[in-house]
Coordinates of N, CA and C and ligand atoms in Angstrom, one line a residue:
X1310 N 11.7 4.5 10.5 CA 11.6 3.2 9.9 C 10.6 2.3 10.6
X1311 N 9.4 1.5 9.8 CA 8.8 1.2 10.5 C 8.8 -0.8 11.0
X1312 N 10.4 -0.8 10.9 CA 10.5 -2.5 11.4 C 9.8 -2.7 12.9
X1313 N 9.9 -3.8 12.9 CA 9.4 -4.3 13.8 C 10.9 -5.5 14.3
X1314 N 11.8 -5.4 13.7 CA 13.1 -6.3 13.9 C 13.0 -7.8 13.5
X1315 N 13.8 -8.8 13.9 CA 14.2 -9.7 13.1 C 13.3 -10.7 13.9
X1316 N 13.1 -10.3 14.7 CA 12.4 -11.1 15.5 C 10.6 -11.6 15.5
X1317 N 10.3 -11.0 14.3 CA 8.8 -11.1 13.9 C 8.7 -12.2 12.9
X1318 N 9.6 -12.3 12.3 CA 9.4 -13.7 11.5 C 8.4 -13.6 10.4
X1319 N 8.2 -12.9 9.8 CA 6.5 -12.4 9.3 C 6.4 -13.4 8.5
X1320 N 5.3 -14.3 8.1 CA 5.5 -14.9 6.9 C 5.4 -14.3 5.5
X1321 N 4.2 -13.0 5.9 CA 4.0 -12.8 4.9 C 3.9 -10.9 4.9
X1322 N 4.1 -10.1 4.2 CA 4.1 -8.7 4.3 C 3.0 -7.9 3.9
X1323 N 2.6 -6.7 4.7 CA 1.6 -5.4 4.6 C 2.1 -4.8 3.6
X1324 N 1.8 -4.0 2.5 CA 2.5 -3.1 2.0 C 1.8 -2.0 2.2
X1325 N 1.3 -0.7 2.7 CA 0.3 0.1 2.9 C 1.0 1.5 1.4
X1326 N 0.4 2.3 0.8 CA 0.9 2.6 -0.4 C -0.4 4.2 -0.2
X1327 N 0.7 5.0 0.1 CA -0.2 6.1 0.4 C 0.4 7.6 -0.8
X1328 N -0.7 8.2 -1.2 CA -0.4 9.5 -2.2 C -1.6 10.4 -2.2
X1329 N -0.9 11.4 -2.3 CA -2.3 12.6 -2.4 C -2.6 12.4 -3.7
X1330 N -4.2 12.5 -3.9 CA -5.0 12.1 -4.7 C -5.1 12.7 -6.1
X1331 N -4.2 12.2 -7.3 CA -4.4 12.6 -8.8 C -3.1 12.3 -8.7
X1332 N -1.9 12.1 -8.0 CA -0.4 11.7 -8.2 C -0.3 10.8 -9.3
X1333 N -1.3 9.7 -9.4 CA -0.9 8.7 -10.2 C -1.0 7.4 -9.3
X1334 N -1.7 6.9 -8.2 CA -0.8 6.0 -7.5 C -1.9 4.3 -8.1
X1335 N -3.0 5.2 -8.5 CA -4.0 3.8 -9.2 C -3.1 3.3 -10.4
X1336 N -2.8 4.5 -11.3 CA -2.1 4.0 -12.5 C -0.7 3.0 -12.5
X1337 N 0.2 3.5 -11.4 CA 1.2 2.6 -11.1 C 0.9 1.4 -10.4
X1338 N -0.4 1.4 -9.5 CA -0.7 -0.1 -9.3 C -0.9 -1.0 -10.1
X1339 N -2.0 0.0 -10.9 CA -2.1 -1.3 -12.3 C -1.1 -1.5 -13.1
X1340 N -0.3 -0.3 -13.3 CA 1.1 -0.7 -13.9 C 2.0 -2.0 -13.5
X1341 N 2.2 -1.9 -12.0 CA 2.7 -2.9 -11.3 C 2.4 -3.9 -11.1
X1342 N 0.9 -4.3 -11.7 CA 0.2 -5.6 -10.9 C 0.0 -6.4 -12.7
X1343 N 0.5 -5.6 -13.6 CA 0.1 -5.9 -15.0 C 1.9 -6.2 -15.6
X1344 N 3.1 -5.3 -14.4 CA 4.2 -6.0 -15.0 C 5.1 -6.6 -14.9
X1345 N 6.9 -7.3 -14.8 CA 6.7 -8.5 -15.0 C 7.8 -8.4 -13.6
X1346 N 7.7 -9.2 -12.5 CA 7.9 -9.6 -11.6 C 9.6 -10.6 -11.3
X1347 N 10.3 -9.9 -10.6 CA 11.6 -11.1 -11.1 C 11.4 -11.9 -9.6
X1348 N 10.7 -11.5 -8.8 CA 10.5 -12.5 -7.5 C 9.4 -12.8 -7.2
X1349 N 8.1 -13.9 -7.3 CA 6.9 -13.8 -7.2 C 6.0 -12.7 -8.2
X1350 N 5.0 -13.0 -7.5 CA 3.9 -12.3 -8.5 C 3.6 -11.3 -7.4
X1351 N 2.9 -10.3 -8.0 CA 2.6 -8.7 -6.9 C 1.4 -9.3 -5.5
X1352 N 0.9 -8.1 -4.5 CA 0.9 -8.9 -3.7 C -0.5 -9.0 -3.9
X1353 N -1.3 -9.0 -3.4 CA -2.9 -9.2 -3.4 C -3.7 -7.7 -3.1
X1354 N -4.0 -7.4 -3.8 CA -4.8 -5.8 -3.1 C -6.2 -6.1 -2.2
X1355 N -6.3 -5.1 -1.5 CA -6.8 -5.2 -0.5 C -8.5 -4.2 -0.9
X1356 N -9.9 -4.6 -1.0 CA -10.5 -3.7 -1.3 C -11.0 -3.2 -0.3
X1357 N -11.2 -2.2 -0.2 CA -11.8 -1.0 1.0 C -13.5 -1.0 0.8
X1358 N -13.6 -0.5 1.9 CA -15.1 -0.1 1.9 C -15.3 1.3 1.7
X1359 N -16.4 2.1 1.3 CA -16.7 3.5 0.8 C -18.1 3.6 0.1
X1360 N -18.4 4.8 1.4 CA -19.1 5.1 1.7 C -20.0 6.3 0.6
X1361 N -19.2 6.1 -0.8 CA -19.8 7.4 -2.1 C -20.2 6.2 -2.7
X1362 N -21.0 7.2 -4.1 CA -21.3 6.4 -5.0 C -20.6 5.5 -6.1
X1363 N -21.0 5.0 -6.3 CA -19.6 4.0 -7.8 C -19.6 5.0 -8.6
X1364 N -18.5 5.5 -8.9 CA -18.1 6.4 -10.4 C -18.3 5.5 -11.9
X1365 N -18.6 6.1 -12.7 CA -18.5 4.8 -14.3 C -17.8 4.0 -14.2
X1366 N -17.6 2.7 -14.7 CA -16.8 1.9 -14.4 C -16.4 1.1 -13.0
X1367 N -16.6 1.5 -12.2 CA -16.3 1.0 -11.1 C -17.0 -0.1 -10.7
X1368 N -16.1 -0.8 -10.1 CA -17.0 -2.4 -10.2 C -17.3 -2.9 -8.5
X1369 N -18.3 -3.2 -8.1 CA -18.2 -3.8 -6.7 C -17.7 -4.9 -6.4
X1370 N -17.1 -4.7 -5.3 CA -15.6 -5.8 -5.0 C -14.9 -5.9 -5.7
X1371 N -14.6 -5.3 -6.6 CA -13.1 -4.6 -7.2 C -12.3 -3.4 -7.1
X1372 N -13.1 -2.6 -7.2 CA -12.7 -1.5 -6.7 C -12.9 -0.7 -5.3
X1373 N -14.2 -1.2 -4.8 CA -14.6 -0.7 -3.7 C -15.8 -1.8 -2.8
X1374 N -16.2 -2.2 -2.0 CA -17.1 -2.4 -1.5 C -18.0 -0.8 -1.2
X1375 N -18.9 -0.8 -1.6 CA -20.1 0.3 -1.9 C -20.9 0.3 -0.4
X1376 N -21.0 1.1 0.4 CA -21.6 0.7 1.8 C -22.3 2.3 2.2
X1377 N -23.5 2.0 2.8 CA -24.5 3.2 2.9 C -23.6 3.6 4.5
X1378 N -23.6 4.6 4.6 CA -22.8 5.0 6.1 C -23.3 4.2 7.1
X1379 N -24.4 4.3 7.5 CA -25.3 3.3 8.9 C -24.6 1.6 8.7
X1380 N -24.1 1.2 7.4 CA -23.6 -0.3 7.6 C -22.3 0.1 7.6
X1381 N -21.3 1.4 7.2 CA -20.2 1.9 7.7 C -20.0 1.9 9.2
X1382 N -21.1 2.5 9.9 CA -20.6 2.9 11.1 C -21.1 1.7 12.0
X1383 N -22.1 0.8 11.5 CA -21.8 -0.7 12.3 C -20.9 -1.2 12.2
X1384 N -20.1 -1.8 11.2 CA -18.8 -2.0 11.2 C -17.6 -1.6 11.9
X1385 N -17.8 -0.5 12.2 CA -16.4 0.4 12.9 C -17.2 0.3 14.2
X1386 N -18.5 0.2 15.0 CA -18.9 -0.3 16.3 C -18.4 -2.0 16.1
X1387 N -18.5 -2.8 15.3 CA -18.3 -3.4 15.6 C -16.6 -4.3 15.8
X1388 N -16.2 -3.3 15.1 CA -14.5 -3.3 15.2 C -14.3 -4.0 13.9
X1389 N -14.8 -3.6 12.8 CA -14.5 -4.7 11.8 C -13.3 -4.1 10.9
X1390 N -13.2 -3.0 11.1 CA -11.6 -2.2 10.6 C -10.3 -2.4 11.2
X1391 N -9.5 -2.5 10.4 CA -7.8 -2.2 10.9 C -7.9 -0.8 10.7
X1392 N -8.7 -0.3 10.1 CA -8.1 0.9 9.8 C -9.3 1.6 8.9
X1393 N -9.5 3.2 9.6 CA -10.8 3.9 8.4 C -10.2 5.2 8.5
X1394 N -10.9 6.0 7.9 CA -10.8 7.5 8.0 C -11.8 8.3 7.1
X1395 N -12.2 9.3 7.2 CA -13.1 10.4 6.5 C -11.9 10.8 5.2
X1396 N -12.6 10.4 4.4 CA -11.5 10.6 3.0 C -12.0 12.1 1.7
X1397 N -11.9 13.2 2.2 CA -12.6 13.8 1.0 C -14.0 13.9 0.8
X1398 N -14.6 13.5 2.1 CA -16.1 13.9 3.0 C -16.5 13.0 2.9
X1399 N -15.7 11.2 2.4 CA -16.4 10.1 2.4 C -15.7 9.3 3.7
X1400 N -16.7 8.3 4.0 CA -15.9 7.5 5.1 C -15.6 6.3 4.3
X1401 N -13.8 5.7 4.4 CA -13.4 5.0 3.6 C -12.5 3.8 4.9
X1402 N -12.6 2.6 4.5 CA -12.1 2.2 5.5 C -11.7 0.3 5.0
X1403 N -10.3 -0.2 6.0 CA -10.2 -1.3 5.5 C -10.5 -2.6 6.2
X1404 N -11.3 -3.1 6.1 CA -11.6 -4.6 6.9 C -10.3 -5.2 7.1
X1405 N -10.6 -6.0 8.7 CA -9.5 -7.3 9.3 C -9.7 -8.4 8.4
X1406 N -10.7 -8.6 7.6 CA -11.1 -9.4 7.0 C -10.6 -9.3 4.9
X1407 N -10.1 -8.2 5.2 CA -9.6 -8.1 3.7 C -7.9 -8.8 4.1
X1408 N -7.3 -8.3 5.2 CA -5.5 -8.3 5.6 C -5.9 -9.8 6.4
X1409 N -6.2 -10.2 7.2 CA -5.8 -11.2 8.1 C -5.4 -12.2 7.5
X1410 N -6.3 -13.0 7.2 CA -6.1 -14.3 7.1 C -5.3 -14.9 5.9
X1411 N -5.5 -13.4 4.8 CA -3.9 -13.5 3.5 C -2.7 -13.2 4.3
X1412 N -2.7 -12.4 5.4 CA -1.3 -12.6 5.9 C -0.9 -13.8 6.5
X1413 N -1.9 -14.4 7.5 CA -1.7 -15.3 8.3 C -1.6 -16.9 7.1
X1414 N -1.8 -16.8 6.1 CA -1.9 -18.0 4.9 C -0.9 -17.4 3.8
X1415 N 0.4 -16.5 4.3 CA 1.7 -16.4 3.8 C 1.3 -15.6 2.4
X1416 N -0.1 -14.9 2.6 CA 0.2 -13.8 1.0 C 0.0 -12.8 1.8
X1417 N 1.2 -12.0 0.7 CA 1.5 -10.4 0.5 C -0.1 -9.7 0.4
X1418 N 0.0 -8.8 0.9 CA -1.1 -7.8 0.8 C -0.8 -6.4 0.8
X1419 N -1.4 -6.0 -0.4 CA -1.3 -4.1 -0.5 C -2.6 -3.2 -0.2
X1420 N -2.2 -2.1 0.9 CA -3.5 -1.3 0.7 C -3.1 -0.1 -0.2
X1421 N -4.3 0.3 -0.5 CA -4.7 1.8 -1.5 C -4.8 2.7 -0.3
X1422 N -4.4 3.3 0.8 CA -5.0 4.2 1.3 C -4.5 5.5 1.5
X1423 N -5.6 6.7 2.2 CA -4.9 7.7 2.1 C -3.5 7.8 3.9
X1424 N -3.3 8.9 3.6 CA -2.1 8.9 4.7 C -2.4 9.0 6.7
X1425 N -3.5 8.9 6.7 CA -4.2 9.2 8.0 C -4.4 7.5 8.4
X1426 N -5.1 6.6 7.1 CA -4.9 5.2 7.3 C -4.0 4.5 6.9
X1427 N -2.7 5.6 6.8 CA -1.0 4.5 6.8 C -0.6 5.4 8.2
X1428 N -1.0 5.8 8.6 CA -0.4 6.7 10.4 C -1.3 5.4 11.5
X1429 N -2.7 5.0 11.0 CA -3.3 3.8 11.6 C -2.8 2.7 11.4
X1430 N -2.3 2.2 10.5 CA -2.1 1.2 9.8 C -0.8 0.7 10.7
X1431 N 0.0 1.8 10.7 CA 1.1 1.5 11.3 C 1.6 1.5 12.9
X1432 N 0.3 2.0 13.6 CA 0.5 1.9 14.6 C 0.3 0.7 15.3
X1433 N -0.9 -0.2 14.6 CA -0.8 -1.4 15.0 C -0.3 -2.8 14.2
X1434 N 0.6 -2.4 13.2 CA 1.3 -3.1 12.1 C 2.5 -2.2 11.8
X1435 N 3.6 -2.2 13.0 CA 4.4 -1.6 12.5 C 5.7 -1.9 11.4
X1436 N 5.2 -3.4 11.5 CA 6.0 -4.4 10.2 C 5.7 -4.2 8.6
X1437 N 4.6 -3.3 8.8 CA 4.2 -3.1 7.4 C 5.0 -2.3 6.9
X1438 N 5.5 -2.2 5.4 CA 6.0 -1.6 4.6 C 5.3 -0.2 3.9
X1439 N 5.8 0.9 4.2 CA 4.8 2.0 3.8 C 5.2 2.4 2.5
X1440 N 5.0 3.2 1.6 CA 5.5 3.7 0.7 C 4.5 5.1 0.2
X1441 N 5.1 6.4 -0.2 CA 4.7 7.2 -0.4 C 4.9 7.9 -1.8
X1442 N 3.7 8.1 -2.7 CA 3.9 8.5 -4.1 C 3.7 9.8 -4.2
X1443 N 4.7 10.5 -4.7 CA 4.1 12.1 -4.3 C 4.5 12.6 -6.0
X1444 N 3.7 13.7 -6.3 CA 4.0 14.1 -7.8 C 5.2 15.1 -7.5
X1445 N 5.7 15.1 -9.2 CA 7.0 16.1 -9.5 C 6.8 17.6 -9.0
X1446 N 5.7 17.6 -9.4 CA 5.0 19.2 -8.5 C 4.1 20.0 -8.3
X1447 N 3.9 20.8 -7.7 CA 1.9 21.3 -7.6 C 1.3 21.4 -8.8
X1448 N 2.0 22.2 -9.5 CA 1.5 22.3 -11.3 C 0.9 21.0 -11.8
X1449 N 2.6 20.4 -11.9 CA 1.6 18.9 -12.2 C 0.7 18.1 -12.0
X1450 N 0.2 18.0 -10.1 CA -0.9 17.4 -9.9 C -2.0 18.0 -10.1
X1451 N -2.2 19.5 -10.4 CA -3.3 20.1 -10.5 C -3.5 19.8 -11.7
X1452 N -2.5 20.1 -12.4 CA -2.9 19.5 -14.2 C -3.9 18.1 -14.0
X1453 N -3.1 16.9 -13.3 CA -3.5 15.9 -12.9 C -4.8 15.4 -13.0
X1454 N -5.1 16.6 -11.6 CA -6.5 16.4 -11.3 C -7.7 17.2 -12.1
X1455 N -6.9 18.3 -12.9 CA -8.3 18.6 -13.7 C -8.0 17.8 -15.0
X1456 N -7.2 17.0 -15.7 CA -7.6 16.0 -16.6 C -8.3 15.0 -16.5
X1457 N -8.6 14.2 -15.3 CA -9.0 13.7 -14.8 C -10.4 13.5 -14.8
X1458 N -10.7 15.3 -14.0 CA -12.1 16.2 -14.5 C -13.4 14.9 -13.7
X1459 N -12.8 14.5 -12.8 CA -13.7 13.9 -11.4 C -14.7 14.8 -10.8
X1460 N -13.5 15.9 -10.7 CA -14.0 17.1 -9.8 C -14.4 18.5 -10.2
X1461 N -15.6 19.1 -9.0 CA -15.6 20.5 -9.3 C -14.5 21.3 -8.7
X1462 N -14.3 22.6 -9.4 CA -13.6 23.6 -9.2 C -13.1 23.4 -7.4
X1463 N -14.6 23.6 -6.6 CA -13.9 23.3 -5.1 C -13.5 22.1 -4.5
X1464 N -14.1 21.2 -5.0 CA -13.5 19.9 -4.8 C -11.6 20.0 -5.1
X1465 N -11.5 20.2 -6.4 CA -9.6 20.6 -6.6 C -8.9 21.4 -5.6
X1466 N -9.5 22.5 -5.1 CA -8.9 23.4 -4.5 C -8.6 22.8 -3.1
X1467 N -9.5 21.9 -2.8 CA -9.7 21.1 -1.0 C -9.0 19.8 -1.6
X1468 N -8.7 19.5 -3.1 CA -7.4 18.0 -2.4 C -6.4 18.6 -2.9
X1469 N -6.0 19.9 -3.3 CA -4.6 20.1 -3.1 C -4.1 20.9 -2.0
X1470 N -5.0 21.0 -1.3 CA -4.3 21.5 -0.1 C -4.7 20.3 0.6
X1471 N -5.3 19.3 0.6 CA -5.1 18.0 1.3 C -3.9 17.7 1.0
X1472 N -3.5 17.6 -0.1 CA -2.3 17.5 -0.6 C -1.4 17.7 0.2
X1473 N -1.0 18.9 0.6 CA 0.2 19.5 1.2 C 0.3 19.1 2.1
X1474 N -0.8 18.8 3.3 CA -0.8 17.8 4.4 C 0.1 17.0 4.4
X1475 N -0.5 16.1 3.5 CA 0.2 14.8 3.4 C 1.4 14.6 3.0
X1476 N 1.5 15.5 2.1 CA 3.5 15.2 1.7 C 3.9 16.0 3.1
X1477 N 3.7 16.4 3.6 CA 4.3 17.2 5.2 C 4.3 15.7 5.9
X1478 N 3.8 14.7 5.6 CA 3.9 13.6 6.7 C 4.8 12.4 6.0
X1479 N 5.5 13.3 4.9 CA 6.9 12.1 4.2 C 7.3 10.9 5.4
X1480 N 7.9 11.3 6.6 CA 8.7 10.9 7.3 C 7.8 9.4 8.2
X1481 N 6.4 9.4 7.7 CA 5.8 8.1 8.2 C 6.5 7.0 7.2
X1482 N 7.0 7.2 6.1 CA 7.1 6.2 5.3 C 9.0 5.8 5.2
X1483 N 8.8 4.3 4.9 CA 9.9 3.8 4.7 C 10.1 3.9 3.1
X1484 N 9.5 4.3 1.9 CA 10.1 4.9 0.9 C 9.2 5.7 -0.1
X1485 N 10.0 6.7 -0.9 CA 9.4 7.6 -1.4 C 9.5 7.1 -2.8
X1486 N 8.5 7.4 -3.8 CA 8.4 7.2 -5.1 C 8.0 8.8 -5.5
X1487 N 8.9 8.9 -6.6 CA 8.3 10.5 -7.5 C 7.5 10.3 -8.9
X1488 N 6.4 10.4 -9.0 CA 5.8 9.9 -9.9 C 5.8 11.1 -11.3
X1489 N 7.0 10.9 -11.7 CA 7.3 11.8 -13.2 C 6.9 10.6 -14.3
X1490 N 7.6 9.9 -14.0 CA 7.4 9.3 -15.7 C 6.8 7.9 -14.9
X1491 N 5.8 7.4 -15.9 CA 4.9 6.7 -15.1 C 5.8 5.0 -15.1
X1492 N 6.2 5.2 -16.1 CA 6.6 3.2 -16.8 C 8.1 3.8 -16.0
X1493 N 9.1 4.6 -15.3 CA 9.9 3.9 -14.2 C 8.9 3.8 -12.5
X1494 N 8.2 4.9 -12.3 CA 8.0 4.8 -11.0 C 7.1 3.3 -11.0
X1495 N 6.5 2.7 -12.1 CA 6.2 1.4 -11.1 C 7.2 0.4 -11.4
X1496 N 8.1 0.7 -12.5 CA 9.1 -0.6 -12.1 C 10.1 0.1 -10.0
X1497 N 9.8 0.9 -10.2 CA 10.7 1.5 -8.8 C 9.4 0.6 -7.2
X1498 N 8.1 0.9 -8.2 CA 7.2 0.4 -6.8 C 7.2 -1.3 -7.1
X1499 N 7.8 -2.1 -7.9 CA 7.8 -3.7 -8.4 C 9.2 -3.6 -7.3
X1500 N 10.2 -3.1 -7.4 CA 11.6 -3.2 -6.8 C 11.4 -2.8 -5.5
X1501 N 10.8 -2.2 -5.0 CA 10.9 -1.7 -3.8 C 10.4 -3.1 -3.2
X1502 N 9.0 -3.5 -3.5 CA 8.0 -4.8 -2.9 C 9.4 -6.0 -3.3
X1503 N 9.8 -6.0 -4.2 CA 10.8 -7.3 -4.5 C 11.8 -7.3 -3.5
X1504 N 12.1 -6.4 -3.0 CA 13.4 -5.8 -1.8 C 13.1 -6.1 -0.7
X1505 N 11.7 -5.3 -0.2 CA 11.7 -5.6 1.0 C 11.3 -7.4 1.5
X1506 N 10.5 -8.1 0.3 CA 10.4 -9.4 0.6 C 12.2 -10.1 1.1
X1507 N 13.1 -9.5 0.6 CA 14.4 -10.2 0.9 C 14.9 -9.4 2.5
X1508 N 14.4 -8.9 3.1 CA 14.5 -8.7 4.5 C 15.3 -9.5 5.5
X1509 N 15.6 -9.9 6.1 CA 15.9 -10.6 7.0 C 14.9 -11.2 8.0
X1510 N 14.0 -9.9 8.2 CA 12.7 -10.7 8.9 C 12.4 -11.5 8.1
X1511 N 12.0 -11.4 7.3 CA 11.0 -12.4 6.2 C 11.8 -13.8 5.6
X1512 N 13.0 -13.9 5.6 CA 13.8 -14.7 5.1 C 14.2 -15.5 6.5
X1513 N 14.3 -15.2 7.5 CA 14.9 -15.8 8.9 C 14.7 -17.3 8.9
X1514 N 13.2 -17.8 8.1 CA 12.9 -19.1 8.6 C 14.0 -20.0 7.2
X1515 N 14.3 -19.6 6.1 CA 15.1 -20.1 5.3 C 16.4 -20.0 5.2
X1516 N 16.7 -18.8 5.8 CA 18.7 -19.2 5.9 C 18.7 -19.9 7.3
X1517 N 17.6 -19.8 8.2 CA 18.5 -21.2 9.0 C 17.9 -22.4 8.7
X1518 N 17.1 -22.6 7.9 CA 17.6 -24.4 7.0 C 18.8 -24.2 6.4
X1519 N 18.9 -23.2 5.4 CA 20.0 -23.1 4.7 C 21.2 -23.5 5.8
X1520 N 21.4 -22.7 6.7 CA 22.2 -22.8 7.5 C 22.8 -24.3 8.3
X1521 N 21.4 -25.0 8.8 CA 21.6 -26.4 8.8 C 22.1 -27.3 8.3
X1522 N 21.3 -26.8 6.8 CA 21.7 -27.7 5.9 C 23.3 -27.9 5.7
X1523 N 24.5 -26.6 5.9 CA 25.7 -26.9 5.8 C 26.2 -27.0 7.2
X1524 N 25.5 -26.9 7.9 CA 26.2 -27.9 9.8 C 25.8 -29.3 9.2
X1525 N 24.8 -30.0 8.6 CA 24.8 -31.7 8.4 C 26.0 -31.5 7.7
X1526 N 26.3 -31.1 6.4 CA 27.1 -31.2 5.4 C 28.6 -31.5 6.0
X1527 N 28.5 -30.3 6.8 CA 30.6 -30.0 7.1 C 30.6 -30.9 8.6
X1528 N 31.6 -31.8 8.5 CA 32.0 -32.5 9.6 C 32.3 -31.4 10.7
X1529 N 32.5 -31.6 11.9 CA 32.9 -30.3 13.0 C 34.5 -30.0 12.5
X1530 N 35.5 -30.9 12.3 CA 36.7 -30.6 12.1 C 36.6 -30.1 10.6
X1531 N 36.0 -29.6 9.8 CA 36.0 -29.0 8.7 C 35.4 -27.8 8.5
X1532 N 34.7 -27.0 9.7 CA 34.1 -26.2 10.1 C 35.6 -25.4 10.7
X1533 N 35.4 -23.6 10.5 CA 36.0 -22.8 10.8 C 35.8 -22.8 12.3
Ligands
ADP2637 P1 -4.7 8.6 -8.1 O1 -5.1 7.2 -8.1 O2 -3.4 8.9 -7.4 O3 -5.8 9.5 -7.7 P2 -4.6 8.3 -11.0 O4 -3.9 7.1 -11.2 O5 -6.1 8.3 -11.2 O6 -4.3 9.0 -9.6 O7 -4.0 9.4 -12.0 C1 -4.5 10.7 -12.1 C2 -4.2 11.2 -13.6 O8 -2.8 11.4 -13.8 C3 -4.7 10.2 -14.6 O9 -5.2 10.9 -15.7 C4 -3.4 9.5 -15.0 O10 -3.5 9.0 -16.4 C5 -2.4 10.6 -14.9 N1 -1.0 10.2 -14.6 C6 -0.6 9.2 -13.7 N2 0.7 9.1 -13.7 C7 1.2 10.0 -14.6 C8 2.5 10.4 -15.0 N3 3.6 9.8 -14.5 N4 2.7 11.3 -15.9 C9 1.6 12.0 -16.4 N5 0.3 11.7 -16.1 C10 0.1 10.7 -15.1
5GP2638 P1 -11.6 8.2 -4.2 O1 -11.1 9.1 -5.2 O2 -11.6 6.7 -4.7 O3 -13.0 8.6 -3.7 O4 -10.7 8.3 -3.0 C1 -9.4 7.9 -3.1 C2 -8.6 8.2 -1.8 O5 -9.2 7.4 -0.7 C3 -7.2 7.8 -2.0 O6 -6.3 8.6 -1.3 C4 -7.2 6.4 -1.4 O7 -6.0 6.0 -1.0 C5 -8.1 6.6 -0.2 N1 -8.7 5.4 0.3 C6 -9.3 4.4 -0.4 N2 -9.6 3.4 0.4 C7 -9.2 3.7 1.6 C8 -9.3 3.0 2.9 O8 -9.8 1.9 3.0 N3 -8.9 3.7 4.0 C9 -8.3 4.9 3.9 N4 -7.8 5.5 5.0 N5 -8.2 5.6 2.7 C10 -8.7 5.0 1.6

């Protein structure tokens, strides 16, 4: 479990959101960030840097910041990551500058990453909330990933055995999502973020107003 105890006060929470690649974990974000919320609104995503080309559709500074490796690897000299890693022969990685200062100004923040930058993520944020989306089964994600049809033949063969890696590292995460049917696992990834907001870390600075509030209330001789 990756608390940090009650004693951090956080104002605001990491969510780091890690899955081997074709599970589904884009589609339940957008599922989740498009449905309807019983506590606040979802948290703020976080865009990465990456070092390939834009695929169709892909928009700069929405999906990705687009970065030639040489402005990649000044960045990581200059420490401008919480967190990178070689992703699938690209170098992908998350700026202090995407997480800081939304955490430090009380918003929620989610990363997209793979599982090597939730093993980073967490070493120096161990208050962050991990969560792991793994598919119903190898069949299915291979189906997955050739619907998908991103990739060549060897490209598939090298992320499902990335794959297996990664579900072998379940035990980094404080919860697991099975991604069979797509409209419950993101109401399961809306509930999970709505849960852990009611933490005790994160709530500590409001039950003791609350708590105040009924020490003014109750005279001492009406107090237990
Ligand atoms: P990831 O972001 O994890 O690489 P995507 O969200 O791009 O994966 O999904 C990969 C493919 O699987 C897409 O074609 C998507 O429509 C499909 N998919 C996602 N979730 C499900 C699901 N629960 N059942 C069937 N297909 C799914
Ligand atoms: P893509 O298919 O977009 O090239 O790669 C997607 C994979 O890279 C996913 O596993 C995604 O989570 C991971 N990824 C995206 N951004 C980052 C990042 O900033 N850091 C790390 N470590 N992985 C990332």
């Amino acid at each position: 479990m990756s608390s940090s105890g009650v004693n951090s006060s956080p104002r605001a929470s990491l969510f780091v959101l890690a899955a081997p690649s074709g599970t589904g974990k884009t589609t339940l974000i957008q599922r989740a960030f498009s449905g309807e919320w019983p506590d606040g609104g979802p948290p703020e995503f976080s865009v990465s840097h990456n070092t390939r080309d834009p695929r169709p559709g892909e928009v700069e500074g929405e999906h990705y910041y687009f970065v030639d490796e040489a402005e990649f690897q000044g960045m990581i000299a200059a420490g401008e990551f919480l967190e990178w890693a070689q992703v699938h022969g690209q170098l992908k990685g998350t700026s202090g500058n995407e997480v800081e200062g939304r955490l430090e100004a009380g918003v929620d923040v989610l990363l997209d990453i793979d599982v090597q930058g939730v093993e980073s993520v967490l070493a120096v944020r161990p208050d962050a909330c991990s969560i792991l989306i793994v598919p119903p089964s190898f069949d299915e994600l291979k189906r997955r990933i050739l619907d998908r049809g991103h990739d060549s033949s060897g490209d598939v063969t090298r992320r499902l055995s990335v794959s297996l890696c990664e579900i072998e590292r379940y035990a980094l995460f404080d919860y697991v999502i099975i991604n069979d049917d797509a409209e419950r696992a993101g109401r399961q990834l809306i509930a999970i973020i709505v849960a852990w907001r009611s933490r005790l870390a994160r709530r500590l600075h409001r039950i003791e107003m609350i708590l105040e509030d009924f020490h003014r209330a109750l005279e001492p001789g009406e107090r237990r």
